[in-house]
PDB file of C-alpha atoms in Angstrom:
ATOM      1  CA  UNK A   1      -0.903 -15.496  21.060  1.00 42.00           C
ATOM      2  CA  UNK A   2       2.449 -15.728  19.433  1.00 37.00           C
ATOM      3  CA  UNK A   3       1.665 -19.310  18.190  1.00 41.00           C
ATOM      4  CA  UNK A   4      -1.866 -18.161  16.892  1.00 46.00           C
ATOM      5  CA  UNK A   5      -0.240 -15.315  15.055  1.00 47.00           C
ATOM      6  CA  UNK A   6       2.264 -17.827  13.383  1.00 40.00           C
ATOM      7  CA  UNK A   7      -0.627 -20.148  12.460  1.00 46.00           C
ATOM      8  CA  UNK A   8      -2.629 -17.186  10.978  1.00 48.00           C
ATOM      9  CA  UNK A   9       0.458 -16.042   8.908  1.00 48.00           C
ATOM     10  CA  UNK A  10       1.014 -19.555   7.662  1.00 43.00           C
ATOM     11  CA  UNK A  11      -2.634 -19.910   6.667  1.00 47.00           C
ATOM     12  CA  UNK A  12      -2.445 -16.575   4.687  1.00 51.00           C
ATOM     13  CA  UNK A  13       0.733 -17.504   3.007  1.00 48.00           C
ATOM     14  CA  UNK A  14      -0.651 -20.830   1.931  1.00 49.00           C
ATOM     15  CA  UNK A  15      -3.842 -18.995   0.772  1.00 61.00           C
ATOM     16  CA  UNK A  16      -5.980 -20.871   3.430  1.00 75.00           C
ATOM     17  CA  UNK A  17      -8.119 -17.807   3.597  1.00 77.00           C
ATOM     18  CA  UNK A  18     -10.865 -19.612   5.516  1.00 78.00           C
ATOM     19  CA  UNK A  19      -8.570 -20.216   8.588  1.00 79.00           C
ATOM     20  CA  UNK A  20      -7.052 -16.821   8.200  1.00 82.00           C
ATOM     21  CA  UNK A  21     -10.547 -15.216   8.389  1.00 85.00           C
ATOM     22  CA  UNK A  22     -11.415 -17.257  11.385  1.00 86.00           C
ATOM     23  CA  UNK A  23      -8.342 -15.979  13.149  1.00 86.00           C
ATOM     24  CA  UNK A  24      -9.170 -12.379  12.429  1.00 89.00           C
ATOM     25  CA  UNK A  25     -12.904 -12.797  13.275  1.00 91.00           C
ATOM     26  CA  UNK A  26     -11.899 -14.318  16.649  1.00 89.00           C
ATOM     27  CA  UNK A  27      -9.310 -11.566  17.147  1.00 90.00           C
ATOM     28  CA  UNK A  28     -11.923  -8.853  16.382  1.00 93.00           C
ATOM     29  CA  UNK A  29     -14.381 -10.361  18.897  1.00 93.00           C
ATOM     30  CA  UNK A  30     -11.643 -10.317  21.524  1.00 92.00           C
ATOM     31  CA  UNK A  31     -10.653  -6.785  20.788  1.00 93.00           C
ATOM     32  CA  UNK A  32     -14.229  -5.704  21.066  1.00 94.00           C
ATOM     33  CA  UNK A  33     -14.652  -7.517  24.364  1.00 94.00           C
ATOM     34  CA  UNK A  34     -11.460  -5.698  25.670  1.00 94.00           C
ATOM     35  CA  UNK A  35     -12.561  -2.434  24.213  1.00 93.00           C
ATOM     36  CA  UNK A  36      -9.262  -2.135  22.304  1.00 95.00           C
ATOM     37  CA  UNK A  37     -10.393  -0.012  19.329  1.00 94.00           C
ATOM     38  CA  UNK A  38      -6.960   0.067  17.771  1.00 94.00           C
ATOM     39  CA  UNK A  39      -6.776  -3.683  17.348  1.00 93.00           C
ATOM     40  CA  UNK A  40     -10.480  -3.685  16.449  1.00 96.00           C
ATOM     41  CA  UNK A  41      -9.988  -1.449  13.411  1.00 95.00           C
ATOM     42  CA  UNK A  42      -6.897  -3.430  12.465  1.00 94.00           C
ATOM     43  CA  UNK A  43      -8.758  -6.626  12.533  1.00 94.00           C
ATOM     44  CA  UNK A  44     -11.573  -5.191  10.522  1.00 96.00           C
ATOM     45  CA  UNK A  45      -9.071  -4.003   7.998  1.00 94.00           C
ATOM     46  CA  UNK A  46      -7.451  -7.337   7.716  1.00 92.00           C
ATOM     47  CA  UNK A  47     -10.769  -8.920   7.140  1.00 94.00           C
ATOM     48  CA  UNK A  48     -11.080  -6.418   4.188  1.00 95.00           C
ATOM     49  CA  UNK A  49      -7.709  -7.579   2.884  1.00 91.00           C
ATOM     50  CA  UNK A  50      -8.875 -11.189   2.959  1.00 89.00           C
ATOM     51  CA  UNK A  51     -12.142 -10.344   1.219  1.00 92.00           C
ATOM     52  CA  UNK A  52     -10.272  -8.490  -1.491  1.00 91.00           C
ATOM     53  CA  UNK A  53      -7.821 -11.416  -2.033  1.00 87.00           C
ATOM     54  CA  UNK A  54     -10.899 -13.714  -2.260  1.00 88.00           C
ATOM     55  CA  UNK A  55     -12.194 -11.551  -5.013  1.00 90.00           C
ATOM     56  CA  UNK A  56     -15.043  -9.789  -3.059  1.00 93.00           C
ATOM     57  CA  UNK A  57     -14.163  -6.257  -3.458  1.00 94.00           C
ATOM     58  CA  UNK A  58     -17.637  -5.100  -2.307  1.00 96.00           C
ATOM     59  CA  UNK A  59     -17.262  -6.804   0.982  1.00 96.00           C
ATOM     60  CA  UNK A  60     -13.719  -5.449   1.236  1.00 96.00           C
ATOM     61  CA  UNK A  61     -14.966  -1.889   0.544  1.00 97.00           C
ATOM     62  CA  UNK A  62     -17.608  -2.222   3.300  1.00 98.00           C
ATOM     63  CA  UNK A  63     -14.909  -3.482   5.825  1.00 98.00           C
ATOM     64  CA  UNK A  64     -12.538  -0.705   4.936  1.00 98.00           C
ATOM     65  CA  UNK A  65     -15.251   1.920   5.457  1.00 98.00           C
ATOM     66  CA  UNK A  66     -16.107   0.231   8.792  1.00 97.00           C
ATOM     67  CA  UNK A  67     -12.322   0.182   9.706  1.00 97.00           C
ATOM     68  CA  UNK A  68     -12.063   3.934   8.742  1.00 98.00           C
ATOM     69  CA  UNK A  69     -15.167   4.920  10.735  1.00 97.00           C
ATOM     70  CA  UNK A  70     -13.926   2.898  13.876  1.00 97.00           C
ATOM     71  CA  UNK A  71     -10.522   4.547  13.544  1.00 97.00           C
ATOM     72  CA  UNK A  72     -11.793   8.138  13.284  1.00 97.00           C
ATOM     73  CA  UNK A  73     -14.361   7.698  15.984  1.00 96.00           C
ATOM     74  CA  UNK A  74     -11.489   6.562  18.325  1.00 96.00           C
ATOM     75  CA  UNK A  75      -8.964   9.102  17.018  1.00 96.00           C
ATOM     76  CA  UNK A  76      -6.717   6.329  15.643  1.00 96.00           C
ATOM     77  CA  UNK A  77      -5.649   8.418  12.656  1.00 97.00           C
ATOM     78  CA  UNK A  78      -2.887   5.926  11.660  1.00 96.00           C
ATOM     79  CA  UNK A  79      -5.697   3.288  11.165  1.00 96.00           C
ATOM     80  CA  UNK A  80      -7.849   5.814   9.313  1.00 97.00           C
ATOM     81  CA  UNK A  81      -5.083   6.750   6.874  1.00 97.00           C
ATOM     82  CA  UNK A  82      -4.321   2.964   6.223  1.00 96.00           C
ATOM     83  CA  UNK A  83      -8.118   2.467   5.537  1.00 97.00           C
ATOM     84  CA  UNK A  84      -8.194   5.398   3.084  1.00 98.00           C
ATOM     85  CA  UNK A  85      -5.278   3.776   1.157  1.00 97.00           C
ATOM     86  CA  UNK A  86      -7.170   0.565   1.047  1.00 97.00           C
ATOM     87  CA  UNK A  87     -10.318   2.377  -0.194  1.00 98.00           C
ATOM     88  CA  UNK A  88      -8.207   4.130  -2.917  1.00 98.00           C
ATOM     89  CA  UNK A  89      -7.029   0.785  -4.157  1.00 96.00           C
ATOM     90  CA  UNK A  90     -10.485  -0.681  -4.363  1.00 96.00           C
ATOM     91  CA  UNK A  91     -11.757   2.387  -6.201  1.00 97.00           C
ATOM     92  CA  UNK A  92      -8.829   2.064  -8.664  1.00 96.00           C
ATOM     93  CA  UNK A  93      -9.797  -1.566  -9.355  1.00 93.00           C
ATOM     94  CA  UNK A  94     -13.439  -0.336  -9.890  1.00 94.00           C
ATOM     95  CA  UNK A  95     -11.936   2.162 -12.452  1.00 95.00           C
ATOM     96  CA  UNK A  96     -13.276   4.940 -10.341  1.00 97.00           C
ATOM     97  CA  UNK A  97     -10.338   7.242 -10.757  1.00 97.00           C
ATOM     98  CA  UNK A  98     -11.872  10.306  -9.067  1.00 97.00           C
ATOM     99  CA  UNK A  99     -12.607   8.380  -5.841  1.00 97.00           C
ATOM    100  CA  UNK A 100      -9.280   6.784  -5.887  1.00 98.00           C
ATOM    101  CA  UNK A 101      -7.504  10.201  -6.200  1.00 97.00           C
ATOM    102  CA  UNK A 102      -9.548  11.608  -3.472  1.00 98.00           C
ATOM    103  CA  UNK A 103      -8.743   8.747  -1.131  1.00 98.00           C
ATOM    104  CA  UNK A 104      -5.006   8.865  -1.800  1.00 98.00           C
ATOM    105  CA  UNK A 105      -5.029  12.642  -1.245  1.00 98.00           C
ATOM    106  CA  UNK A 106      -6.966  12.381   1.962  1.00 98.00           C
ATOM    107  CA  UNK A 107      -4.782   9.640   3.173  1.00 98.00           C
ATOM    108  CA  UNK A 108      -1.620  11.479   2.426  1.00 98.00           C
ATOM    109  CA  UNK A 109      -2.938  14.556   4.102  1.00 98.00           C
ATOM    110  CA  UNK A 110      -3.841  12.738   7.216  1.00 97.00           C
ATOM    111  CA  UNK A 111      -0.535  10.952   7.352  1.00 98.00           C
ATOM    112  CA  UNK A 112       1.353  14.179   6.917  1.00 97.00           C
ATOM    113  CA  UNK A 113      -0.706  15.666   9.758  1.00 97.00           C
ATOM    114  CA  UNK A 114       0.083  12.914  12.273  1.00 97.00           C
ATOM    115  CA  UNK A 115       3.758  12.625  10.754  1.00 97.00           C
ATOM    116  CA  UNK A 116       3.391   8.869   9.870  1.00 97.00           C
ATOM    117  CA  UNK A 117       6.076   8.857   7.335  1.00 98.00           C
ATOM    118  CA  UNK A 118       5.894   5.263   6.560  1.00 97.00           C
ATOM    119  CA  UNK A 119       2.117   5.526   5.429  1.00 97.00           C
ATOM    120  CA  UNK A 120       2.942   8.951   3.782  1.00 98.00           C
ATOM    121  CA  UNK A 121       5.638   7.667   1.609  1.00 97.00           C
ATOM    122  CA  UNK A 122       3.469   4.679   0.649  1.00 97.00           C
ATOM    123  CA  UNK A 123       0.546   6.925  -0.200  1.00 98.00           C
ATOM    124  CA  UNK A 124       2.519   9.481  -2.100  1.00 98.00           C
ATOM    125  CA  UNK A 125       3.986   6.750  -4.377  1.00 98.00           C
ATOM    126  CA  UNK A 126       0.532   5.182  -5.078  1.00 98.00           C
ATOM    127  CA  UNK A 127      -1.034   8.603  -5.751  1.00 98.00           C
ATOM    128  CA  UNK A 128       1.978   9.474  -8.151  1.00 98.00           C
ATOM    129  CA  UNK A 129       1.320   6.258 -10.027  1.00 97.00           C
ATOM    130  CA  UNK A 130      -2.208   7.003 -10.552  1.00 98.00           C
ATOM    131  CA  UNK A 131      -1.451  10.488 -11.843  1.00 98.00           C
ATOM    132  CA  UNK A 132       1.001   9.066 -14.187  1.00 97.00           C
ATOM    133  CA  UNK A 133      -1.018   6.056 -15.509  1.00 95.00           C
ATOM    134  CA  UNK A 134      -4.682   7.343 -15.376  1.00 96.00           C
ATOM    135  CA  UNK A 135      -4.368  11.115 -15.616  1.00 96.00           C
ATOM    136  CA  UNK A 136      -1.327  11.171 -17.921  1.00 96.00           C
ATOM    137  CA  UNK A 137       0.143  13.975 -15.649  1.00 97.00           C
ATOM    138  CA  UNK A 138       3.770  12.875 -15.610  1.00 97.00           C
ATOM    139  CA  UNK A 139       5.235  15.935 -13.929  1.00 97.00           C
ATOM    140  CA  UNK A 140       2.824  15.900 -10.962  1.00 98.00           C
ATOM    141  CA  UNK A 141       3.148  12.249 -10.583  1.00 98.00           C
ATOM    142  CA  UNK A 142       6.983  12.449 -10.708  1.00 98.00           C
ATOM    143  CA  UNK A 143       6.968  15.094  -8.045  1.00 98.00           C
ATOM    144  CA  UNK A 144       4.811  12.850  -5.652  1.00 98.00           C
ATOM    145  CA  UNK A 145       7.133   9.850  -6.238  1.00 98.00           C
ATOM    146  CA  UNK A 146      10.384  11.981  -5.814  1.00 98.00           C
ATOM    147  CA  UNK A 147       8.857  13.127  -2.437  1.00 98.00           C
ATOM    148  CA  UNK A 148       8.121   9.513  -1.540  1.00 98.00           C
ATOM    149  CA  UNK A 149      11.565   8.477  -2.445  1.00 98.00           C
ATOM    150  CA  UNK A 150      13.177  11.205  -0.211  1.00 98.00           C
ATOM    151  CA  UNK A 151      10.999   9.975   2.749  1.00 98.00           C
ATOM    152  CA  UNK A 152      11.694   6.297   2.139  1.00 98.00           C
ATOM    153  CA  UNK A 153      15.415   7.069   2.228  1.00 98.00           C
ATOM    154  CA  UNK A 154      15.010   9.148   5.379  1.00 98.00           C
ATOM    155  CA  UNK A 155      13.215   6.383   7.350  1.00 98.00           C
ATOM    156  CA  UNK A 156      15.033   3.469   5.718  1.00 98.00           C
ATOM    157  CA  UNK A 157      12.084   1.954   3.946  1.00 98.00           C
ATOM    158  CA  UNK A 158      14.149   0.074   1.351  1.00 98.00           C
ATOM    159  CA  UNK A 159      11.066  -1.533  -0.263  1.00 97.00           C
ATOM    160  CA  UNK A 160       9.362   1.692  -1.158  1.00 98.00           C
ATOM    161  CA  UNK A 161      12.627   3.154  -2.117  1.00 98.00           C
ATOM    162  CA  UNK A 162      13.179   0.359  -4.667  1.00 98.00           C
ATOM    163  CA  UNK A 163       9.614   0.811  -5.983  1.00 98.00           C
ATOM    164  CA  UNK A 164      10.074   4.722  -6.296  1.00 98.00           C
ATOM    165  CA  UNK A 165      13.407   4.201  -8.199  1.00 98.00           C
ATOM    166  CA  UNK A 166      11.880   1.754 -10.708  1.00 98.00           C
ATOM    167  CA  UNK A 167       8.960   4.213 -11.275  1.00 98.00           C
ATOM    168  CA  UNK A 168      11.345   7.203 -11.813  1.00 98.00           C
ATOM    169  CA  UNK A 169      13.258   5.009 -14.266  1.00 98.00           C
ATOM    170  CA  UNK A 170      10.181   4.330 -16.150  1.00 97.00           C
ATOM    171  CA  UNK A 171       9.537   8.083 -16.330  1.00 97.00           C
ATOM    172  CA  UNK A 172      13.183   8.756 -17.548  1.00 98.00           C
ATOM    173  CA  UNK A 173      12.765   5.941 -20.261  1.00 97.00           C
ATOM    174  CA  UNK A 174       9.565   7.615 -21.566  1.00 95.00           C
ATOM    175  CA  UNK A 175      11.394  10.811 -21.835  1.00 96.00           C
ATOM    176  CA  UNK A 176      14.294   9.267 -23.603  1.00 97.00           C
ATOM    177  CA  UNK A 177      16.744  10.319 -20.890  1.00 97.00           C
ATOM    178  CA  UNK A 178      19.086   7.226 -20.947  1.00 97.00           C
ATOM    179  CA  UNK A 179      21.421   8.439 -18.175  1.00 98.00           C
ATOM    180  CA  UNK A 180      18.673   9.074 -15.666  1.00 98.00           C
ATOM    181  CA  UNK A 181      16.915   5.816 -16.796  1.00 98.00           C
ATOM    182  CA  UNK A 182      20.208   3.808 -16.140  1.00 98.00           C
ATOM    183  CA  UNK A 183      20.760   5.546 -12.755  1.00 98.00           C
ATOM    184  CA  UNK A 184      17.284   4.867 -11.323  1.00 98.00           C
ATOM    185  CA  UNK A 185      16.923   1.353 -12.900  1.00 98.00           C
ATOM    186  CA  UNK A 186      20.296   0.324 -11.561  1.00 98.00           C
ATOM    187  CA  UNK A 187      19.771   1.438  -8.151  1.00 98.00           C
ATOM    188  CA  UNK A 188      16.154   0.206  -7.992  1.00 98.00           C
ATOM    189  CA  UNK A 189      17.284  -3.228  -9.153  1.00 98.00           C
ATOM    190  CA  UNK A 190      20.216  -3.372  -6.774  1.00 98.00           C
ATOM    191  CA  UNK A 191      18.052  -2.632  -3.787  1.00 98.00           C
ATOM    192  CA  UNK A 192      15.326  -5.094  -4.870  1.00 97.00           C
ATOM    193  CA  UNK A 193      17.991  -7.870  -5.018  1.00 98.00           C
ATOM    194  CA  UNK A 194      19.406  -6.803  -1.669  1.00 97.00           C
ATOM    195  CA  UNK A 195      16.110  -7.089   0.095  1.00 97.00           C
ATOM    196  CA  UNK A 196      14.925 -10.284  -1.756  1.00 97.00           C
ATOM    197  CA  UNK A 197      12.373  -8.639  -4.121  1.00 95.00           C
ATOM    198  CA  UNK A 198      11.769 -10.222  -7.634  1.00 96.00           C
ATOM    199  CA  UNK A 199      13.191  -8.289 -10.651  1.00 97.00           C
ATOM    200  CA  UNK A 200      10.953  -8.078 -13.622  1.00 96.00           C
ATOM    201  CA  UNK A 201      12.100 -10.023 -16.638  1.00 97.00           C
ATOM    202  CA  UNK A 202      11.942  -6.895 -18.769  1.00 96.00           C
ATOM    203  CA  UNK A 203      14.596  -5.122 -16.669  1.00 97.00           C
ATOM    204  CA  UNK A 204      16.638  -8.541 -16.542  1.00 97.00           C
ATOM    205  CA  UNK A 205      16.465  -8.463 -20.414  1.00 97.00           C
ATOM    206  CA  UNK A 206      17.607  -4.895 -20.482  1.00 96.00           C
ATOM    207  CA  UNK A 207      20.696  -5.845 -18.592  1.00 96.00           C
ATOM    208  CA  UNK A 208      19.888  -4.893 -15.067  1.00 97.00           C
TER     209      UNK A 208
END
């Protein structure tokens, strides 16, 4: 199984989506035979990710809905929350802002109920970005991203922490608060470099 997982990962990284899809389809079939509904929902969701990467958002949306239904039916609320986040991302790409916000809200509510802090901090950040970029509600978006940052620090989720710091830096920049902007950008860039994430050319040009 380990060797199969490694092959699948390599196929995905090399954008050999056909091989990756075959892996997840085989894994889905096996999980269904074994009656392992948690793995089943995960496989369906991963097939949705592949469909989305291949440009088929309609198929991805169908698979995410199937994953959500499978997860809720079997009380796999972590899987259900993850599926809702994926559905929100699809809705956002379709420019259906109302549905995207609803899915983010429901995902965060569910994650909070089951105390899945990793999914919660991820969902809060994405929901906050939507409010800022699509609703122009900077204050509400900032509040969600600040909560996401706090949770990320608590659980040691460095990647999400870096994202939140950069988002908060952008807010401070829009407000003309250079001290806050420098604080958030400096720390965000530092963490991104520490964990090997790319820093945008714009921030590099700004001296970070």
